[in-house]
Coordinates of C-alpha atoms in Angstrom, one line a residue:
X1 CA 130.0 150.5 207.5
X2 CA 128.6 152.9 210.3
X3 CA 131.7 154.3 210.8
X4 CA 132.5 154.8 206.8
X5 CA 129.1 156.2 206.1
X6 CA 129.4 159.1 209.1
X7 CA 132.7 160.0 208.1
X8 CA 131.2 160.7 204.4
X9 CA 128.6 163.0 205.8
X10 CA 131.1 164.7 208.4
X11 CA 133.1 165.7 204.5
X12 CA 129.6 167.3 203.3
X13 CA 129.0 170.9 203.6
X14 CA 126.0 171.7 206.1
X15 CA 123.8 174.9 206.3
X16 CA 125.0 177.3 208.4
X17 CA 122.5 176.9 211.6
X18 CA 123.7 173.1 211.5
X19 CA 127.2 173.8 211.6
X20 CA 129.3 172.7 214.7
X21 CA 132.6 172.7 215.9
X22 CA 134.4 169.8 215.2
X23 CA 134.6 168.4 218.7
X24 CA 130.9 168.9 219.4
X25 CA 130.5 167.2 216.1
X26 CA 132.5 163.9 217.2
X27 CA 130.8 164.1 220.5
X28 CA 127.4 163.6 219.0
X29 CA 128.5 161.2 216.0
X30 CA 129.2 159.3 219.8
X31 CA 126.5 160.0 221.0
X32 CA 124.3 159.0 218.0
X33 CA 126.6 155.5 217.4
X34 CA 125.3 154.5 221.1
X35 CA 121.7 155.3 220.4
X36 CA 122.0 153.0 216.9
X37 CA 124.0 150.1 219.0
X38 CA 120.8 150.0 221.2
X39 CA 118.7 149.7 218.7
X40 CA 120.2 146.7 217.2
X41 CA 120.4 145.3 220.9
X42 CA 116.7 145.6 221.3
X43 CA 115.7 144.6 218.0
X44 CA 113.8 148.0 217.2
X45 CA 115.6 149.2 214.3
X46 CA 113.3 146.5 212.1
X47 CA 111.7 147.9 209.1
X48 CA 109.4 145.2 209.3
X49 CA 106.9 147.5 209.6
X50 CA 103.6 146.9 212.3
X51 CA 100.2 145.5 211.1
X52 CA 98.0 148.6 212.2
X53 CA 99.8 151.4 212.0
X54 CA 97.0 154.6 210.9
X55 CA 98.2 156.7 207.7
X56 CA 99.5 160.4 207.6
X57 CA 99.2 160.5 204.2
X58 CA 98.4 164.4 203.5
X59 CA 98.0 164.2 199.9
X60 CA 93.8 164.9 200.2
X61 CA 92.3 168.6 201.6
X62 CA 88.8 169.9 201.1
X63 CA 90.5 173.7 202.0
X64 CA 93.3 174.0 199.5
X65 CA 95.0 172.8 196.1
X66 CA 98.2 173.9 197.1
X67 CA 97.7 171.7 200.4
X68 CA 96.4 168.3 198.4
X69 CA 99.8 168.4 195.8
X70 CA 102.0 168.5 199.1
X71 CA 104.9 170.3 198.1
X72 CA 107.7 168.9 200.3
X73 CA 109.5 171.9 201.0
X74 CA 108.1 171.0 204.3
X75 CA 108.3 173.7 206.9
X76 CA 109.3 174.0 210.3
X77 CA 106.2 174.9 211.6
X78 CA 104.2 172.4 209.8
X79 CA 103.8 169.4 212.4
X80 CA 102.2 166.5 210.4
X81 CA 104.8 164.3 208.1
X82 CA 103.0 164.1 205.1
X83 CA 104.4 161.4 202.1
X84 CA 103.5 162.4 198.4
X85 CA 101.9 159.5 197.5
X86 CA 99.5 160.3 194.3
X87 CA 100.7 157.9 191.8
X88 CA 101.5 155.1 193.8
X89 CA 97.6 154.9 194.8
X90 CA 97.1 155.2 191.0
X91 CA 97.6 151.6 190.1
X92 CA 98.6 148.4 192.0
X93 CA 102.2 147.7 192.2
X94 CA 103.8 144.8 193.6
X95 CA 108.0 144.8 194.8
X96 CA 109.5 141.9 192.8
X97 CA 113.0 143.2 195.3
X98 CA 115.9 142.8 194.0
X99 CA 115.3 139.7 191.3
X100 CA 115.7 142.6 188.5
X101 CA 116.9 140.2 186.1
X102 CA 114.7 139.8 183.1
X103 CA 115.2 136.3 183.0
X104 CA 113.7 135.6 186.5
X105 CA 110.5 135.3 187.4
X106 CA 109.5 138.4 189.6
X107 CA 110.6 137.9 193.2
X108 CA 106.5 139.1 194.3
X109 CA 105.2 136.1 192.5
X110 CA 107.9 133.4 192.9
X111 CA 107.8 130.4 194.8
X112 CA 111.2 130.8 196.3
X113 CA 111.6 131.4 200.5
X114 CA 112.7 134.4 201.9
X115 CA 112.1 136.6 205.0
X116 CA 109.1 138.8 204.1
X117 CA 106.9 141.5 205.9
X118 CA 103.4 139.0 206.1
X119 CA 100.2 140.7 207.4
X120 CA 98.0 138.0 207.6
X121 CA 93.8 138.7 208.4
X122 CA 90.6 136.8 207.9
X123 CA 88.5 136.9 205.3
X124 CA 84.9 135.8 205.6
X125 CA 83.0 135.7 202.3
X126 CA 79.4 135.1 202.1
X127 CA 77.9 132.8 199.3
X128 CA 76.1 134.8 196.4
X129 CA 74.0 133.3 193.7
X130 CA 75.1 132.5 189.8
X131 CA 77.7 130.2 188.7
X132 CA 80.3 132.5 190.9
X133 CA 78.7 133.4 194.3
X134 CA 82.2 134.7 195.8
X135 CA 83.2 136.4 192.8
X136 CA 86.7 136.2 193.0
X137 CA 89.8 134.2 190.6
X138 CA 92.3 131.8 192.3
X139 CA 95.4 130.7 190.1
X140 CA 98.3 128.4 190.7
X141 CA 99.6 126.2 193.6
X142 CA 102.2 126.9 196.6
X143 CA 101.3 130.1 196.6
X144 CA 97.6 130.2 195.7
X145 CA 97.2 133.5 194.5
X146 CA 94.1 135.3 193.8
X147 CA 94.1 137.1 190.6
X148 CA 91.4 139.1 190.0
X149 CA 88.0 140.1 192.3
X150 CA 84.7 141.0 190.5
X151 CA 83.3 144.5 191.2
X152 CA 80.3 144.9 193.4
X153 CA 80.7 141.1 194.4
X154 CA 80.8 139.6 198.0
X155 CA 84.8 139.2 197.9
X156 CA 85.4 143.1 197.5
X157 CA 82.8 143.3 199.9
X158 CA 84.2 141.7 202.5
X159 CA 88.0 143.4 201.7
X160 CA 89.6 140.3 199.6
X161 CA 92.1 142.0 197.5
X162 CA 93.9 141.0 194.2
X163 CA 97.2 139.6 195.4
X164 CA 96.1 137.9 198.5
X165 CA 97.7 134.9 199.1
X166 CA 95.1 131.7 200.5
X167 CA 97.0 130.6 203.6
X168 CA 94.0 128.9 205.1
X169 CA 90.3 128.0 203.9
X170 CA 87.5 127.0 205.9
X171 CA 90.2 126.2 209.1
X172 CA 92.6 124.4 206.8
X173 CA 96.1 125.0 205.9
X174 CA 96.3 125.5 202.2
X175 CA 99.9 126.4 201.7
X176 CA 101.2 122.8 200.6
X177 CA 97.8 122.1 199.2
X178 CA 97.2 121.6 195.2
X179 CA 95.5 124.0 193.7
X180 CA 92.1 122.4 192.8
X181 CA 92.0 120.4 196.8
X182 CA 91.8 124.0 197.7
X183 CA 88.8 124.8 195.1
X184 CA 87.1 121.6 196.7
X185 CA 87.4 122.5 199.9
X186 CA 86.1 125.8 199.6
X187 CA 83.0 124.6 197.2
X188 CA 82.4 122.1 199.9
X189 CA 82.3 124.3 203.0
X190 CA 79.1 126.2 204.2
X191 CA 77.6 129.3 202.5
X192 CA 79.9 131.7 204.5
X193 CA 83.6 130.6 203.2
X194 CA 86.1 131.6 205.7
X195 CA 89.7 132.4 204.5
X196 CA 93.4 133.5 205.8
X197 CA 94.8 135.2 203.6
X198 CA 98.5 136.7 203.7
X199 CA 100.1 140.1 202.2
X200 CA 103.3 141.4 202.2
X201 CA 105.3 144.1 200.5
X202 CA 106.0 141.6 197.8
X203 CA 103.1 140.3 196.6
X204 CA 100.2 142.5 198.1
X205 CA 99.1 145.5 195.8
X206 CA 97.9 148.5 196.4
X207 CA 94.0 149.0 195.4
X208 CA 93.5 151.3 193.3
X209 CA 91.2 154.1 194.7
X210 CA 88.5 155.7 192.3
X211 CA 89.5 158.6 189.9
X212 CA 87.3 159.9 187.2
X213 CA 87.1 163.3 185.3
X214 CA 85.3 164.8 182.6
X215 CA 82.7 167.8 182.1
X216 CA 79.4 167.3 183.7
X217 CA 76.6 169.9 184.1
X218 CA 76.2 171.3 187.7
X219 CA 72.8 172.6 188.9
X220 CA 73.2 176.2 190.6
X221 CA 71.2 177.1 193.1
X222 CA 72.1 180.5 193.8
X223 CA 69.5 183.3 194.5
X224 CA 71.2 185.1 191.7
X225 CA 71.7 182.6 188.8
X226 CA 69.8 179.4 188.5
X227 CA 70.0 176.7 185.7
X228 CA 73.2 174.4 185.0
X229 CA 76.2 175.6 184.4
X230 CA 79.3 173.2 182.5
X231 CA 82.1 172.6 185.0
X232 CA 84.9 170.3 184.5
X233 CA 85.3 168.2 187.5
X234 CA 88.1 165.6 188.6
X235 CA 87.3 162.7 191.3
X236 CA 90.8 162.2 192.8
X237 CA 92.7 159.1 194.6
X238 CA 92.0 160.7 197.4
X239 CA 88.2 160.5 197.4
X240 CA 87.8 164.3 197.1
X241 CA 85.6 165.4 194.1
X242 CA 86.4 169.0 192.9
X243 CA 86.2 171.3 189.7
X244 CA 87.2 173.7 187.8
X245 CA 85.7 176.4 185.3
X246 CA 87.8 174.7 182.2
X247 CA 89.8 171.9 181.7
X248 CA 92.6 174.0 180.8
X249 CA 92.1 175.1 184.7
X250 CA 93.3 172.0 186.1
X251 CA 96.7 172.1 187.6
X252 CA 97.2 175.4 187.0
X253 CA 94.0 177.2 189.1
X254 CA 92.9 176.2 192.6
X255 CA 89.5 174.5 191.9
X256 CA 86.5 176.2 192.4
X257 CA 85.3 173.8 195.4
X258 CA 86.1 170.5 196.7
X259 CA 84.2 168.1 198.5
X260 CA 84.9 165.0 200.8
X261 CA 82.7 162.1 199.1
X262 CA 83.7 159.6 201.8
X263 CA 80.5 158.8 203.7
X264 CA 78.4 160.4 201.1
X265 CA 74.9 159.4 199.4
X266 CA 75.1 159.2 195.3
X267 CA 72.0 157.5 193.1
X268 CA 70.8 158.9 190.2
X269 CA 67.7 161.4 190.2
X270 CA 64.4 161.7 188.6
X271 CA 62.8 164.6 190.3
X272 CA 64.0 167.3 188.3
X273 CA 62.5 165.5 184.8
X274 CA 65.5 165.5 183.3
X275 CA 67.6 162.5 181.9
X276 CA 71.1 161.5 183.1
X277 CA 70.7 163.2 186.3
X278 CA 72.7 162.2 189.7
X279 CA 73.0 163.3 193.2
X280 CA 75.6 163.8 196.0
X281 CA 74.5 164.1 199.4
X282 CA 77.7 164.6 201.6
X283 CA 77.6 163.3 204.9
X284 CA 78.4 166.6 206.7
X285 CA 76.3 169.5 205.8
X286 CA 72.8 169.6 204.5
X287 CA 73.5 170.7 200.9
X288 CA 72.9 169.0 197.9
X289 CA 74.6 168.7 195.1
X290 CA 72.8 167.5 191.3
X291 CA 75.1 166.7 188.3
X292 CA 73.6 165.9 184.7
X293 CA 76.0 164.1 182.3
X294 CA 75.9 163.7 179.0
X295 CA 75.0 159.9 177.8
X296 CA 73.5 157.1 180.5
X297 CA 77.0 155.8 179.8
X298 CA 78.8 158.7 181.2
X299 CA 76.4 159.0 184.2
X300 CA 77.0 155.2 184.9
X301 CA 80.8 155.6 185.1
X302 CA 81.0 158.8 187.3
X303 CA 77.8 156.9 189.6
X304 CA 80.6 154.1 190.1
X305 CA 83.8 155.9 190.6
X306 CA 81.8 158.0 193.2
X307 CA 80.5 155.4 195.1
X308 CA 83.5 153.8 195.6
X309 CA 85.1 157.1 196.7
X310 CA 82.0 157.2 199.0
X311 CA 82.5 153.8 200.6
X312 CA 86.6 153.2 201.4
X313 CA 87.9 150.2 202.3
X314 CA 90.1 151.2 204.0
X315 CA 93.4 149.1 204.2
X316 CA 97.0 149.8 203.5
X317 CA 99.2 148.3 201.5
X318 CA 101.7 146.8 203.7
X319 CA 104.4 148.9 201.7
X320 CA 102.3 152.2 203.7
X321 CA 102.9 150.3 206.9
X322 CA 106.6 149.1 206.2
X323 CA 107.0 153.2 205.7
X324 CA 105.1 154.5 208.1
X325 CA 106.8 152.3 210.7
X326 CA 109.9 153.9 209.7
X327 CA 109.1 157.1 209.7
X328 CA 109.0 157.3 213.3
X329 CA 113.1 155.5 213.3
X330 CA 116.1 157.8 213.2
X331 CA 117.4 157.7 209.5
X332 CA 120.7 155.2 210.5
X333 CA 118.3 153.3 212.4
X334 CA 116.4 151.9 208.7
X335 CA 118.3 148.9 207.9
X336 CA 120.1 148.3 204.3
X337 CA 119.3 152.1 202.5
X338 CA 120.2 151.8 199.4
X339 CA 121.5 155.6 199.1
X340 CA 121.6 158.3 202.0
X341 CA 123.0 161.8 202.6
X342 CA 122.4 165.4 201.8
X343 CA 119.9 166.7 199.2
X344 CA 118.7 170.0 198.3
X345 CA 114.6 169.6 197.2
X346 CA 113.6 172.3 195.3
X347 CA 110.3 174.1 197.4
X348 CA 108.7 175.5 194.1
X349 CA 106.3 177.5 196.0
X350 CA 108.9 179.6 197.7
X351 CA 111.6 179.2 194.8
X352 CA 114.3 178.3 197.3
X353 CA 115.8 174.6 197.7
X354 CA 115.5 173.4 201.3
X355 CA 117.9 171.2 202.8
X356 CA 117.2 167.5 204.1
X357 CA 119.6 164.7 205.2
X358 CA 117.4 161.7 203.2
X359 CA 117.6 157.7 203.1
X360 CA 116.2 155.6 200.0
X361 CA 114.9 152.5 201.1
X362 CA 113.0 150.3 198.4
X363 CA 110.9 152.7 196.4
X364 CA 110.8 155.5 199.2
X365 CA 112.8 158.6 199.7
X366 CA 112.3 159.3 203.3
X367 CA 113.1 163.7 204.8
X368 CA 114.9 164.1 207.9
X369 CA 115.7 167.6 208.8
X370 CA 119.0 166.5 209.9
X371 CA 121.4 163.3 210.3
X372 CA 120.0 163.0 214.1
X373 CA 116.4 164.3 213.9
X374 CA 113.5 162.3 214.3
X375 CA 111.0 161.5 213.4
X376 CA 111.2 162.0 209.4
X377 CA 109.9 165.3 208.0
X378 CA 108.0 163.3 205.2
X379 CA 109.1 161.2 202.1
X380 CA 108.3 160.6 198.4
X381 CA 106.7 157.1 197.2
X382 CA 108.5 156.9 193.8
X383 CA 106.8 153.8 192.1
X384 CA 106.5 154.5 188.2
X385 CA 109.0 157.5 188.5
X386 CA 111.5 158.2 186.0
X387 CA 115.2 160.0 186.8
X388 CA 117.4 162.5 184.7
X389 CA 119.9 164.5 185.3
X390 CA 118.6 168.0 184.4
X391 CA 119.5 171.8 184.0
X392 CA 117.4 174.1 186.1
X393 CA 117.9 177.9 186.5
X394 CA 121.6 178.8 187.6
X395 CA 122.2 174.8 188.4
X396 CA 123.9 172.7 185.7
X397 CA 122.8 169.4 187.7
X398 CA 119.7 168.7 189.1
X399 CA 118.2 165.5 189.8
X400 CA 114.3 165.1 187.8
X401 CA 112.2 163.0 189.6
X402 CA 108.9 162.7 186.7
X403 CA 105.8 160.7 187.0
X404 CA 103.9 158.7 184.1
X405 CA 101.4 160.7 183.9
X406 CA 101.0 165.1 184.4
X407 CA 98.5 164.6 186.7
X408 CA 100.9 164.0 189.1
X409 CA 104.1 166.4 190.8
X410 CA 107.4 166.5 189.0
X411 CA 110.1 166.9 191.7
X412 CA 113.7 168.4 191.4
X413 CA 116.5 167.7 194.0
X414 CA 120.2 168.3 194.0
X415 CA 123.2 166.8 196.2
X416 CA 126.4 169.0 197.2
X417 CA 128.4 167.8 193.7
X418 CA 127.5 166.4 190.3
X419 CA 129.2 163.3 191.4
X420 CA 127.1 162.8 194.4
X421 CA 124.4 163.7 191.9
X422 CA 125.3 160.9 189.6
X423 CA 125.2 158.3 193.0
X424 CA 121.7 159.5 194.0
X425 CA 120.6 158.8 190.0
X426 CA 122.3 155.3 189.6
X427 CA 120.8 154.5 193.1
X428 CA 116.9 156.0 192.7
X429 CA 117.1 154.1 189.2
X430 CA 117.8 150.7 190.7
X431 CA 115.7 151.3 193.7
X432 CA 112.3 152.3 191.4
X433 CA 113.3 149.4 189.1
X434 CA 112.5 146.8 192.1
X435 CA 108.7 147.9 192.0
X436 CA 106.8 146.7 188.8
X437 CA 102.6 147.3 187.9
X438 CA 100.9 144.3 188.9
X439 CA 99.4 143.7 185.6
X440 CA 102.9 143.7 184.8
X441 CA 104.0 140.8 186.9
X442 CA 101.2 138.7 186.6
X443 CA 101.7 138.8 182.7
X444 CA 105.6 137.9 183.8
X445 CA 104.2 135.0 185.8
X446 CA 102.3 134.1 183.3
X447 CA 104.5 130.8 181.6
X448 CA 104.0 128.7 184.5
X449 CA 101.5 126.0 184.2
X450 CA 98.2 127.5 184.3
X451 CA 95.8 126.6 187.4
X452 CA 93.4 128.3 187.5
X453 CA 89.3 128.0 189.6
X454 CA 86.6 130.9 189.2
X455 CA 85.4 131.1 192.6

């Protein structure tokens, strides 16, 4: 298969500083077959993925707009790999792999065994009051599953996410355990219930970080003009509030200032005498900022986006791990790709298309520079994407790569030939298929028995 798959890229026409003589060529085809047998040897090529590997997720930047909506045309001077990964953070998703039948249940929420990615940590939840002091849902037996986690309670608190699978409770081993000997044991434990709970890229979504946007009044504290001006602002997934003159401005202006809420101070405000009025401290500087919104309603829901943006938790998905992990692997060194070879990505604010050798792998378009470069350049989550085959400019076929929602980057890429084009479709189609929105799946899951304990 090695073999098959280099002799396909040898046929494809490279750039002209990658070009090589034929011999040197075999040489390093060698060369690079050696380094890939040594990796099976020592077991490294796994895409397993490691439990705590940090993010380089480039997506936020309190300097520049065109810096937030990476644009993947990636330069050569740029030295941080930065993934595009906006509307994944969106929503939760869950992988049901590749049980795409509609007549199975999803792989993420089935009972049947299979090698998986598990990340499993210790949850320690301490007892509220009311008729649910965790404030969490558990549902079904072998896996336990918890389905839903009440805002503000201890369970979010203390980082228990929906999707978490109950491995252990209070020291014992719930995994063969009906579902309501589990409940008992936790309502009979002490105040502080202690709990393993697993993830993996299957059944452990992504939580959702805060977004919110609407016009709010800003206070201006200028020596020149005072009063409140009306600004439209946007709270982004990546914790950064910013905004914009108009709300015809966004996406098409840089905003008019943005500002890191992580670590920040928001509560509302009754010095100035005025109703519906909040503050943001943030944590560097010594500024302040004042908003007014328009109904106690409206104040209430930016007050809550914004202090979830101003206190993280801050945990990947194990999907961010699995990626991250093989970021840093040579591209024939990820096992089972699903698609791999030369495309053309279309770098919109230069209007040229730049050149990467790329490998699909579950959900994820990984960047190379070249067949032997490493690390990857970068890489596109592509969860809730849609492909077409397009017309664009003096191209007759282009790959579309479009999101759900505008908000988010619409990316163009082309291969050498419209049949290769037509292999990276069928293959992106099947390959963003495997990923489904968690509401999704549970609602899938759904015609099983129902077991379920409000904890």
């Amino acid at each position: 298969d090695l073999k098959s798959e280099l002799n396909k890229t040898r046929k494809l026409p490279l750039l002209k500083d990658t070009r090589a003589s034929d011999s040197s060529q075999e040489e390093a085809i060698d060369q690079w077959a050696r380094r890939r047998k040594q990796f099976k040897d020592s077991k490294k090529c796994s895409s397993a993925g490691g439990s705590s590997i940090n993010s380089t997720i480039t997506e936020g930047s309190v300097n520049s707009e065109d810096a937030r909506s990476l644009d993947l045309g990636l330069h050569s001077e740029n030295e941080d790999r930065g993934f595009y990964t906006e509307n994944f953070h969106s929503a939760p998703w869950v992988s049901r792999g590749d049980d795409v039948s509609p007549n199975n249940s999803p792989r993420c929420l089935s009972k049947r065994p299979r090698p998986v990615a598990i990340r499993e940590r210790t949850v320690k939840i301490a007892k509220g009051t009311g008729s649910y002091p965790w404030g969490f849902r558990i549902q079904f037996s072998k896996p336990i599953l918890v389905t839903e986690v009440d805002t503000n309670s201890a369970a979010e608190e203390a980082g228990l996410q929906v999707g978490d699978i109950l491995i252990a409770v209070n020291g014992t081993d719930v995994t063969s355990m009906p579902h309501s000997e589990a409940a008992n044991l936790a309502r009979k434990g002490p105040d502080v219930l202690t709990m393993v709970v697993g993830s993996d890229i299957s059944r452990y979504p992504n939580t959702p970080r805060p977004t919110c946007r609407g016009y709010l009044h800003k206070r201006t504290q200028s020596a020149i003009l005072k009063g409140w001006r009306k600004r439209w602002f946007v709270l982004k997934h990546s914790g950064h509030l910013q905004y914009y003159k108009h709300k015809k401005d966004e996406g098409k202006c840089k905003p008019l200032e943005i500002t890191k809420l992580e670590g920040a101070e928001i509560g509302v405000d009754t010095s100035l005498g005025k109703p519906f009025v909040f503050k943001c401290i943030p944590q560097s500087g010594s500024r302040i900022f004042y908003f007014c919104a328009t109904s106690n309603q409206e104040m209430k829901r930016w007050l809550e986006a914004m202090d979830k943006a101003a206190h993280p938790v801050h945990q990947n998905h194990v999907w961010v791990d699995v990626t991250l992990h093989n970021t840093a692997l040579p591209p024939l060194a990820i096992k089972n790709p699903e698609c791999l070879g030369l495309l053309h990505q279309l770098d919109r604010s230069r209007d040229v298309w730049v050149q990467h050798y790329c490998i699909l792998k579950d959900g994820c378009l990984y960047f190379y520079a070249t067949l032997r470069s490493t690390p990857a350049q970068g890489g596109l989550y592509l969860q809730g994407y849609t492909v077409s085959e397009q017309t664009l400019g003096s191209k007759r076929s282009v790959i579309e790569l479009k999101p759900p929602s505008e908000e988010f980057k619409t990316f163009y890429l082309c291969a050498e030939n419209m049949n290769e084009n037509k292999r990276w479709i069928t293959a992106l189609k099947a390959s963003i298929n495997k990923w489904l929105p968690l509401h999704q799946a549970i609602q899938d899951f759904m015609n099983r028995p129902l077991e379920e304990t409000r904890m």
